[in-house]
PDB file of C-alpha atoms (C1' of nucleotides) in Angstrom:
ATOM      1  CA  MET A   1     170.112 283.638 121.737  1.00 57.00           C
ATOM      2  CA  THR A   2     173.308 284.521 121.764  1.00 72.00           C
ATOM      3  CA  SER A   3     176.266 284.804 123.600  1.00 81.00           C
ATOM      4  CA  PRO A   4     178.994 286.953 123.389  1.00 94.00           C
ATOM      5  CA  LEU A   5     182.608 286.144 123.850  1.00 98.00           C
ATOM      6  CA  ARG A   6     185.821 288.025 122.725  1.00 98.00           C
ATOM      7  CA  ILE A   7     189.628 286.473 122.149  1.00 98.00           C
ATOM      8  CA  ALA A   8     192.408 288.370 121.597  1.00 99.00           C
ATOM      9  CA  SER A   9     195.584 287.275 120.065  1.00 98.00           C
ATOM     10  CA  TRP A  10     199.359 288.765 121.068  1.00 98.00           C
ATOM     11  CA  ASN A  11     202.857 287.986 120.740  1.00 98.00           C
ATOM     12  CA  ILE A  12     203.777 288.497 123.484  1.00 98.00           C
ATOM     13  CA  ASN A  13     207.781 287.929 123.258  1.00 98.00           C
ATOM     14  CA  SER A  14     208.520 286.329 125.705  1.00 98.00           C
ATOM     15  CA  VAL A  15     205.467 285.363 127.937  1.00 98.00           C
ATOM     16  CA  ARG A  16     207.732 285.541 131.468  1.00 98.00           C
ATOM     17  CA  ALA A  17     209.384 289.119 130.479  1.00 98.00           C
ATOM     18  CA  ARG A  18     206.320 290.461 130.089  1.00 98.00           C
ATOM     19  CA  ALA A  19     204.439 289.375 132.891  1.00 98.00           C
ATOM     20  CA  ASP A  20     203.115 292.775 134.230  1.00 98.00           C
ATOM     21  CA  ILE A  21     201.715 294.107 131.487  1.00 98.00           C
ATOM     22  CA  VAL A  22     199.795 291.091 129.912  1.00 98.00           C
ATOM     23  CA  GLY A  23     198.857 291.108 133.910  1.00 98.00           C
ATOM     24  CA  GLN A  24     197.626 294.920 132.653  1.00 98.00           C
ATOM     25  CA  PHE A  25     196.385 294.010 129.599  1.00 98.00           C
ATOM     26  CA  LEU A  26     194.123 291.182 131.233  1.00 98.00           C
ATOM     27  CA  ASP A  27     193.127 293.597 134.227  1.00 98.00           C
ATOM     28  CA  GLU A  28     191.509 296.130 131.809  1.00 98.00           C
ATOM     29  CA  GLU A  29     190.381 293.939 128.750  1.00 98.00           C
ATOM     30  CA  ALA A  30     189.434 291.177 130.051  1.00 98.00           C
ATOM     31  CA  PRO A  31     188.656 288.606 127.411  1.00 98.00           C
ATOM     32  CA  ASP A  32     187.372 285.361 127.657  1.00 98.00           C
ATOM     33  CA  ILE A  33     190.330 283.874 125.513  1.00 98.00           C
ATOM     34  CA  LEU A  34     193.333 284.840 123.994  1.00 98.00           C
ATOM     35  CA  CYS A  35     196.099 283.539 122.293  1.00 99.00           C
ATOM     36  CA  LEU A  36     199.212 284.029 122.844  1.00 98.00           C
ATOM     37  CA  GLN A  37     202.675 283.806 120.254  1.00 98.00           C
ATOM     38  CA  GLU A  38     206.083 284.075 121.117  1.00 98.00           C
ATOM     39  CA  THR A  39     205.674 282.404 124.631  1.00 98.00           C
ATOM     40  CA  LYS A  40     209.962 281.660 124.713  1.00 98.00           C
ATOM     41  CA  VAL A  41     208.799 279.133 127.681  1.00 98.00           C
ATOM     42  CA  VAL A  42     209.768 275.481 127.594  1.00 98.00           C
ATOM     43  CA  ASP A  43     206.266 273.960 129.527  1.00 98.00           C
ATOM     44  CA  GLU A  44     206.928 273.057 132.628  1.00 97.00           C
ATOM     45  CA  LEU A  45     208.411 276.859 132.864  1.00 98.00           C
ATOM     46  CA  PHE A  46     204.803 278.685 131.673  1.00 98.00           C
ATOM     47  CA  PRO A  47     203.453 281.140 134.035  1.00 98.00           C
ATOM     48  CA  HIS A  48     200.218 279.626 134.777  1.00 98.00           C
ATOM     49  CA  GLU A  49     199.881 282.037 137.767  1.00 98.00           C
ATOM     50  CA  LEU A  50     199.839 284.740 135.997  1.00 98.00           C
ATOM     51  CA  PHE A  51     196.465 283.540 134.426  1.00 98.00           C
ATOM     52  CA  ALA A  52     194.587 281.533 136.721  1.00 98.00           C
ATOM     53  CA  SER A  53     194.994 284.217 139.773  1.00 98.00           C
ATOM     54  CA  ARG A  54     193.149 286.150 137.004  1.00 98.00           C
ATOM     55  CA  GLY A  55     190.239 283.590 136.318  1.00 98.00           C
ATOM     56  CA  TYR A  56     191.964 281.830 133.445  1.00 98.00           C
ATOM     57  CA  ASP A  57     191.356 278.330 134.535  1.00 98.00           C
ATOM     58  CA  HIS A  58     192.317 276.520 131.132  1.00 98.00           C
ATOM     59  CA  ILE A  59     195.892 277.222 129.990  1.00 98.00           C
ATOM     60  CA  ILE A  60     197.307 274.824 127.185  1.00 98.00           C
ATOM     61  CA  VAL A  61     200.540 275.395 125.901  1.00 98.00           C
ATOM     62  CA  ASN A  62     203.261 274.174 123.172  1.00 98.00           C
ATOM     63  CA  GLY A  63     206.292 275.207 123.571  1.00 98.00           C
ATOM     64  CA  GLN A  64     209.596 275.069 123.395  1.00 97.00           C
ATOM     65  CA  LYS A  65     213.169 276.560 124.738  1.00 96.00           C
ATOM     66  CA  MET A  66     214.366 280.173 123.723  1.00 96.00           C
ATOM     67  CA  HIS A  67     211.813 280.600 120.686  1.00 96.00           C
ATOM     68  CA  HIS A  68     208.538 280.902 119.255  1.00 97.00           C
ATOM     69  CA  GLY A  69     206.066 279.181 121.854  1.00 98.00           C
ATOM     70  CA  VAL A  70     202.122 279.231 121.739  1.00 98.00           C
ATOM     71  CA  ALA A  71     199.414 278.776 124.159  1.00 98.00           C
ATOM     72  CA  ILE A  72     195.843 279.688 124.843  1.00 98.00           C
ATOM     73  CA  VAL A  73     194.705 281.410 128.058  1.00 98.00           C
ATOM     74  CA  SER A  74     190.586 281.029 128.728  1.00 98.00           C
ATOM     75  CA  LYS A  75     188.042 281.827 131.374  1.00 98.00           C
ATOM     76  CA  VAL A  76     185.750 279.019 129.419  1.00 98.00           C
ATOM     77  CA  PRO A  77     187.222 275.113 128.754  1.00 98.00           C
ATOM     78  CA  MET A  78     188.652 274.451 125.428  1.00 98.00           C
ATOM     79  CA  ALA A  79     188.894 270.626 124.048  1.00 98.00           C
ATOM     80  CA  ARG A  80     190.693 268.164 121.318  1.00 98.00           C
ATOM     81  CA  ASP A  81     193.762 270.752 120.675  1.00 98.00           C
ATOM     82  CA  ASN A  82     196.359 269.297 118.094  1.00 97.00           C
ATOM     83  CA  ARG A  83     199.210 270.726 117.872  1.00 98.00           C
ATOM     84  CA  PHE A  84     200.904 270.937 113.891  1.00 97.00           C
ATOM     85  CA  ASP A  85     204.318 270.949 112.658  1.00 95.00           C
ATOM     86  CA  TRP A  86     203.886 272.715 108.737  1.00 95.00           C
ATOM     87  CA  GLN A  87     207.398 273.647 109.161  1.00 89.00           C
ATOM     88  CA  ALA A  88     208.565 270.126 109.235  1.00 89.00           C
ATOM     89  CA  ASN A  89     211.530 271.198 112.267  1.00 92.00           C
ATOM     90  CA  GLY A  90     209.514 270.178 115.414  1.00 94.00           C
ATOM     91  CA  GLU A  91     209.011 274.002 115.928  1.00 96.00           C
ATOM     92  CA  ALA A  92     206.406 275.113 118.501  1.00 98.00           C
ATOM     93  CA  ARG A  93     204.764 277.543 115.981  1.00 98.00           C
ATOM     94  CA  HIS A  94     200.769 276.856 116.282  1.00 98.00           C
ATOM     95  CA  LEU A  95     197.951 275.307 118.834  1.00 98.00           C
ATOM     96  CA  GLY A  96     194.620 274.184 118.268  1.00 98.00           C
ATOM     97  CA  VAL A  97     191.498 273.946 119.934  1.00 98.00           C
ATOM     98  CA  ALA A  98     188.202 273.184 119.936  1.00 98.00           C
ATOM     99  CA  LEU A  99     185.753 276.119 121.826  1.00 98.00           C
ATOM    100  CA  PRO A 100     181.877 274.802 124.191  1.00 97.00           C
ATOM    101  CA  ASN A 101     180.310 275.494 120.618  1.00 96.00           C
ATOM    102  CA  GLY A 102     182.345 273.977 118.308  1.00 97.00           C
ATOM    103  CA  VAL A 103     184.083 276.392 116.388  1.00 98.00           C
ATOM    104  CA  ARG A 104     187.835 275.881 116.255  1.00 98.00           C
ATOM    105  CA  LEU A 105     190.461 278.271 117.366  1.00 98.00           C
ATOM    106  CA  GLU A 106     193.513 277.712 115.493  1.00 98.00           C
ATOM    107  CA  ASN A 107     197.047 279.612 116.818  1.00 98.00           C
ATOM    108  CA  VAL A 108     199.327 280.266 114.584  1.00 98.00           C
ATOM    109  CA  TYR A 109     202.796 281.860 114.485  1.00 98.00           C
ATOM    110  CA  ILE A 110     203.974 281.875 111.135  1.00 98.00           C
ATOM    111  CA  PRO A 111     207.575 282.074 110.233  1.00 98.00           C
ATOM    112  CA  ALA A 112     209.926 285.903 110.056  1.00 98.00           C
ATOM    113  CA  GLY A 113     211.426 284.336 107.322  1.00 97.00           C
ATOM    114  CA  GLY A 114     214.517 285.397 107.497  1.00 97.00           C
ATOM    115  CA  ASP A 115     216.562 289.025 105.812  1.00 96.00           C
ATOM    116  CA  ILE A 116     216.532 287.954 101.803  1.00 96.00           C
ATOM    117  CA  PRO A 117     213.409 287.987 100.237  1.00 97.00           C
ATOM    118  CA  ASP A 118     214.919 284.898  98.285  1.00 97.00           C
ATOM    119  CA  ARG A 119     214.954 281.020  98.771  1.00 95.00           C
ATOM    120  CA  ASP A 120     217.283 280.507  97.862  1.00 95.00           C
ATOM    121  CA  LYS A 121     220.058 282.630  99.829  1.00 95.00           C
ATOM    122  CA  ASN A 122     218.077 282.453 102.880  1.00 96.00           C
ATOM    123  CA  PRO A 123     216.204 279.101 103.601  1.00 95.00           C
ATOM    124  CA  LYS A 124     213.887 280.509 106.219  1.00 96.00           C
ATOM    125  CA  PHE A 125     212.048 282.498 103.255  1.00 97.00           C
ATOM    126  CA  GLY A 126     211.614 279.114 101.516  1.00 96.00           C
ATOM    127  CA  GLN A 127     210.878 277.435 104.989  1.00 96.00           C
ATOM    128  CA  LYS A 128     207.394 280.541 105.465  1.00 97.00           C
ATOM    129  CA  LEU A 129     206.651 279.632 101.704  1.00 97.00           C
ATOM    130  CA  ASP A 130     207.349 275.932 102.510  1.00 97.00           C
ATOM    131  CA  PHE A 131     204.152 276.739 106.044  1.00 97.00           C
ATOM    132  CA  LEU A 132     201.697 278.995 103.902  1.00 98.00           C
ATOM    133  CA  GLY A 133     202.131 276.069 101.737  1.00 98.00           C
ATOM    134  CA  ARG A 134     201.424 273.508 104.105  1.00 97.00           C
ATOM    135  CA  MET A 135     198.335 275.837 106.085  1.00 98.00           C
ATOM    136  CA  ILE A 136     196.977 275.791 102.179  1.00 98.00           C
ATOM    137  CA  ASP A 137     196.529 271.651 102.572  1.00 98.00           C
ATOM    138  CA  TRP A 138     195.315 272.553 106.243  1.00 98.00           C
ATOM    139  CA  SER A 139     192.646 275.326 105.013  1.00 98.00           C
ATOM    140  CA  GLY A 140     190.786 272.879 102.085  1.00 96.00           C
ATOM    141  CA  THR A 141     190.271 270.467 104.475  1.00 96.00           C
ATOM    142  CA  LEU A 142     188.772 272.099 107.353  1.00 98.00           C
ATOM    143  CA  GLU A 143     185.500 270.287 109.028  1.00 96.00           C
ATOM    144  CA  HIS A 144     184.616 272.747 111.785  1.00 96.00           C
ATOM    145  CA  PRO A 145     183.483 276.477 111.496  1.00 98.00           C
ATOM    146  CA  THR A 146     187.483 278.240 112.880  1.00 98.00           C
ATOM    147  CA  ILE A 147     188.621 281.136 113.899  1.00 99.00           C
ATOM    148  CA  LEU A 148     192.287 281.749 112.440  1.00 98.00           C
ATOM    149  CA  VAL A 149     194.910 283.707 114.750  1.00 98.00           C
ATOM    150  CA  GLY A 150     198.237 284.953 115.085  1.00 98.00           C
ATOM    151  CA  ASP A 151     201.099 286.380 114.200  1.00 98.00           C
ATOM    152  CA  PHE A 152     201.195 285.979 110.690  1.00 98.00           C
ATOM    153  CA  ASN A 153     204.035 287.897 109.626  1.00 98.00           C
ATOM    154  CA  ILE A 154     202.661 288.916 106.371  1.00 98.00           C
ATOM    155  CA  ALA A 155     201.300 292.377 105.870  1.00 98.00           C
ATOM    156  CA  PRO A 156     198.985 292.082 102.829  1.00 98.00           C
ATOM    157  CA  LEU A 157     197.909 295.302 101.892  1.00 98.00           C
ATOM    158  CA  GLU A 158     199.610 298.192 100.492  1.00 98.00           C
ATOM    159  CA  CYS A 159     197.950 300.394 102.931  1.00 98.00           C
ATOM    160  CA  ASP A 160     198.629 297.546 105.962  1.00 98.00           C
ATOM    161  CA  VAL A 161     202.632 298.788 106.006  1.00 98.00           C
ATOM    162  CA  TRP A 162     203.616 302.807 106.235  1.00 98.00           C
ATOM    163  CA  SER A 163     205.200 302.663 102.760  1.00 98.00           C
ATOM    164  CA  HIS A 164     204.254 300.167 100.539  1.00 98.00           C
ATOM    165  CA  LYS A 165     207.010 300.963  97.757  1.00 97.00           C
ATOM    166  CA  ALA A 166     210.366 301.183 100.676  1.00 97.00           C
ATOM    167  CA  LEU A 167     209.230 297.699 102.056  1.00 98.00           C
ATOM    168  CA  LEU A 168     208.462 295.621  98.279  1.00 98.00           C
ATOM    169  CA  ASP A 169     211.802 294.022  98.909  1.00 97.00           C
ATOM    170  CA  VAL A 170     211.310 293.539 102.415  1.00 98.00           C
ATOM    171  CA  VAL A 171     210.859 290.458 104.267  1.00 98.00           C
ATOM    172  CA  SER A 172     206.500 290.624 105.151  1.00 98.00           C
ATOM    173  CA  HIS A 173     205.614 292.965 102.067  1.00 98.00           C
ATOM    174  CA  THR A 174     207.265 291.057  99.182  1.00 98.00           C
ATOM    175  CA  PRO A 175     205.366 290.207  96.938  1.00 98.00           C
ATOM    176  CA  ILE A 176     204.992 286.298  96.538  1.00 98.00           C
ATOM    177  CA  GLU A 177     204.135 286.290 100.828  1.00 98.00           C
ATOM    178  CA  VAL A 178     201.055 288.701  99.827  1.00 98.00           C
ATOM    179  CA  GLU A 179     200.091 286.684  97.046  1.00 98.00           C
ATOM    180  CA  THR A 180     200.544 283.205  99.165  1.00 98.00           C
ATOM    181  CA  LEU A 181     199.170 284.935 101.433  1.00 98.00           C
ATOM    182  CA  GLY A 182     196.453 286.047  99.272  1.00 98.00           C
ATOM    183  CA  ARG A 183     195.908 281.940  98.293  1.00 98.00           C
ATOM    184  CA  LEU A 184     196.112 280.901 101.644  1.00 98.00           C
ATOM    185  CA  GLN A 185     193.093 283.070 102.389  1.00 98.00           C
ATOM    186  CA  ALA A 186     191.691 281.554  99.417  1.00 98.00           C
ATOM    187  CA  ALA A 187     191.611 278.334  99.922  1.00 98.00           C
ATOM    188  CA  ALA A 188     188.829 278.717 102.566  1.00 98.00           C
ATOM    189  CA  ASN A 189     187.386 281.425 101.633  1.00 98.00           C
ATOM    190  CA  TRP A 190     188.913 283.675 105.152  1.00 98.00           C
ATOM    191  CA  THR A 191     187.287 286.657 106.472  1.00 98.00           C
ATOM    192  CA  ASP A 192     189.982 289.070 107.369  1.00 98.00           C
ATOM    193  CA  LEU A 193     188.306 290.527 110.680  1.00 98.00           C
ATOM    194  CA  GLY A 194     190.086 293.158 110.889  1.00 98.00           C
ATOM    195  CA  ARG A 195     189.578 294.902 107.179  1.00 98.00           C
ATOM    196  CA  THR A 196     186.178 293.674 107.968  1.00 98.00           C
ATOM    197  CA  PHE A 197     185.894 296.692 110.915  1.00 98.00           C
ATOM    198  CA  ILE A 198     188.513 298.982 110.059  1.00 98.00           C
ATOM    199  CA  LYS A 199     188.125 299.166 106.173  1.00 98.00           C
ATOM    200  CA  ALA A 200     191.399 299.867 103.717  1.00 98.00           C
ATOM    201  CA  PRO A 201     193.023 302.232 103.377  1.00 98.00           C
ATOM    202  CA  GLU A 202     192.306 303.376 106.988  1.00 98.00           C
ATOM    203  CA  ARG A 203     195.395 303.003 108.983  1.00 98.00           C
ATOM    204  CA  LEU A 204     195.812 299.786 110.656  1.00 98.00           C
ATOM    205  CA  TYR A 205     199.559 298.651 112.367  1.00 98.00           C
ATOM    206  CA  THR A 206     199.999 295.519 115.129  1.00 98.00           C
ATOM    207  CA  TRP A 207     203.646 296.304 115.127  1.00 98.00           C
ATOM    208  CA  TRP A 208     206.193 298.496 115.230  1.00 98.00           C
ATOM    209  CA  SER A 209     210.434 297.927 115.690  1.00 98.00           C
ATOM    210  CA  TYR A 210     211.957 298.274 118.829  1.00 98.00           C
ATOM    211  CA  ARG A 211     214.595 300.211 116.680  1.00 96.00           C
ATOM    212  CA  ALA A 212     212.561 303.334 115.929  1.00 96.00           C
ATOM    213  CA  GLN A 213     213.364 306.368 118.518  1.00 94.00           C
ATOM    214  CA  ASP A 214     210.311 307.060 118.971  1.00 96.00           C
ATOM    215  CA  TRP A 215     208.000 304.179 117.703  1.00 97.00           C
ATOM    216  CA  ARG A 216     204.854 306.456 117.432  1.00 97.00           C
ATOM    217  CA  LYS A 217     205.768 309.489 115.834  1.00 97.00           C
ATOM    218  CA  SER A 218     208.051 308.183 112.620  1.00 97.00           C
ATOM    219  CA  ASP A 219     205.109 305.253 112.839  1.00 98.00           C
ATOM    220  CA  ARG A 220     206.292 302.964 110.784  1.00 98.00           C
ATOM    221  CA  GLY A 221     204.593 300.471 111.358  1.00 98.00           C
ATOM    222  CA  ARG A 222     203.241 296.636 109.758  1.00 98.00           C
ATOM    223  CA  ARG A 223     199.297 294.726 110.757  1.00 98.00           C
ATOM    224  CA  LEU A 224     201.453 291.331 110.867  1.00 98.00           C
ATOM    225  CA  ASP A 225     199.429 289.311 114.042  1.00 98.00           C
ATOM    226  CA  HIS A 226     196.021 288.585 112.110  1.00 98.00           C
ATOM    227  CA  MET A 227     192.349 287.411 113.049  1.00 99.00           C
ATOM    228  CA  TRP A 228     190.191 285.776 110.162  1.00 99.00           C
ATOM    229  CA  ALA A 229     187.781 283.010 110.408  1.00 98.00           C
ATOM    230  CA  THR A 230     185.679 280.832 107.799  1.00 98.00           C
ATOM    231  CA  PRO A 231     182.321 282.420 106.240  1.00 98.00           C
ATOM    232  CA  ASP A 232     180.042 280.372 108.518  1.00 97.00           C
ATOM    233  CA  VAL A 233     181.931 282.680 111.879  1.00 98.00           C
ATOM    234  CA  ALA A 234     182.397 284.974 110.458  1.00 98.00           C
ATOM    235  CA  PRO A 235     178.507 286.635 110.732  1.00 98.00           C
ATOM    236  CA  ALA A 236     179.554 286.145 114.393  1.00 98.00           C
ATOM    237  CA  ALA A 237     181.951 288.905 115.157  1.00 98.00           C
ATOM    238  CA  LYS A 238     180.381 291.384 116.099  1.00 98.00           C
ATOM    239  CA  GLY A 239     183.082 294.513 116.519  1.00 98.00           C
ATOM    240  CA  HIS A 240     187.534 294.024 116.249  1.00 98.00           C
ATOM    241  CA  ARG A 241     190.242 296.894 117.549  1.00 98.00           C
ATOM    242  CA  VAL A 242     193.853 296.339 118.817  1.00 98.00           C
ATOM    243  CA  HIS A 243     194.851 298.075 121.453  1.00 98.00           C
ATOM    244  CA  GLU A 244     197.781 300.495 120.364  1.00 98.00           C
ATOM    245  CA  GLN A 245     198.183 301.642 123.756  1.00 98.00           C
ATOM    246  CA  CYS A 246     199.957 298.603 124.717  1.00 98.00           C
ATOM    247  CA  ARG A 247     202.317 299.297 123.018  1.00 98.00           C
ATOM    248  CA  ASP A 248     202.830 302.755 125.525  1.00 97.00           C
ATOM    249  CA  TRP A 249     203.919 300.346 128.738  1.00 98.00           C
ATOM    250  CA  GLY A 250     206.523 299.685 129.824  1.00 95.00           C
ATOM    251  CA  LYS A 251     208.813 296.918 128.520  1.00 97.00           C
ATOM    252  CA  PRO A 252     206.970 296.350 125.847  1.00 98.00           C
ATOM    253  CA  SER A 253     206.791 293.837 122.698  1.00 98.00           C
ATOM    254  CA  ASP A 254     206.821 295.328 119.361  1.00 98.00           C
ATOM    255  CA  HIS A 255     203.138 293.651 119.123  1.00 98.00           C
ATOM    256  CA  ILE A 256     200.127 294.723 120.067  1.00 98.00           C
ATOM    257  CA  PRO A 257     197.243 293.178 121.335  1.00 98.00           C
ATOM    258  CA  LEU A 258     194.154 292.292 118.821  1.00 98.00           C
ATOM    259  CA  VAL A 259     190.410 291.768 120.065  1.00 98.00           C
ATOM    260  CA  THR A 260     187.494 290.479 118.051  1.00 98.00           C
ATOM    261  CA  GLU A 261     184.098 289.884 119.920  1.00 98.00           C
ATOM    262  CA  PHE A 262     181.848 286.992 118.702  1.00 98.00           C
ATOM    263  CA  HIS A 263     178.270 287.005 119.450  1.00 98.00           C
ATOM    264  CA  PHE A 264     177.328 282.779 119.042  1.00 92.00           C
TER     265      PHE A 264
ATOM    266  C1'  DA B   1     223.116 303.595 103.075  1.00 81.70           C
ATOM    267  C1'  DT B   2     223.737 302.378 107.242  1.00 81.70           C
ATOM    268  C1'  DG B   3     222.400 300.594 111.546  1.00 81.70           C
ATOM    269  C1'  DG B   4     218.976 300.964 114.921  1.00 81.70           C
ATOM    270  C1'  DT B   5     216.226 297.676 120.059  1.00 81.70           C
ATOM    271  C1'  DG B   6     215.132 293.171 123.063  1.00 81.70           C
ATOM    272  C1'  DG B   7     214.572 288.024 124.302  1.00 81.70           C
ATOM    273  C1'  DT B   8     217.090 284.039 125.641  1.00 81.70           C
ATOM    274  C1'  DT B   9     221.475 283.673 127.367  1.00 81.70           C
ATOM    275  C1'  DG B  10     225.579 283.423 128.847  1.00 81.70           C
ATOM    276  C1'  DT B  11     227.274 283.070 122.907  1.00 81.70           C
ATOM    277  C1'  DA B  12     225.655 284.431 118.960  1.00 81.70           C
ATOM    278  C1'  DC B  13     220.941 283.550 116.721  1.00 81.70           C
ATOM    279  C1'  DC B  14     216.209 285.254 116.115  1.00 81.70           C
ATOM    280  C1'  DA B  15     213.470 288.641 115.298  1.00 81.70           C
TER     281       DA B  15
END
DNA sequence: ATGGTGGTTGTACCA
């Protein structure tokens, strides 16, 4: 006996500025669970009604003023929520919950890391690597089947960016970031669900800069957002897609939603 | 090679 459960993840770049397209996405796609990153709102001002009016009665938030912030909205109950501070600086970048079947769902917003890929010249880059280091340690301690989703701010494969060569020195695709993300993936034998269903080297991007004149024409995309699963739950994933059409909606996020369907 | 846009704020900062 299996029942389908569709989980979405979206870096929304301000949940309040994006109310219209979040509503449109939920009306059209109707995932059971939506994990948000970059909500950019304190918990007291989170727009509950935007979700509750559509049947997402279970809402758990970890926000802060102005920057960062994550949330999980769900049609199914969630329990045992926790928040890790993997940067040890108080930023709201993680929210984990237990699903009714015992699977853990971990929603993360990994730091972007600034512009210069050198921890001596740019502390933000060091913080990004250190954040990943703490996630590596955590991955070695998992006690439950786990799904890890979010904006990882790293595009690991050559085919995850529009030009591997042009981006080798650009934060998000540097060798040290790719190597560190590889160690994170190995630490719990995480399955990359995106590349399970859309095999390399097929084009697969989740982010396009606002700065392009025509994002679709230039198509300088990167796969910064990911959905991973531990080996005991990865076989339950039966489908995966990214919703590129959302990048064309009015007042878009620079990221697009990812959706995986699980049959538990 | 540079700068291009957008959100939160009400000024730079972050992405």
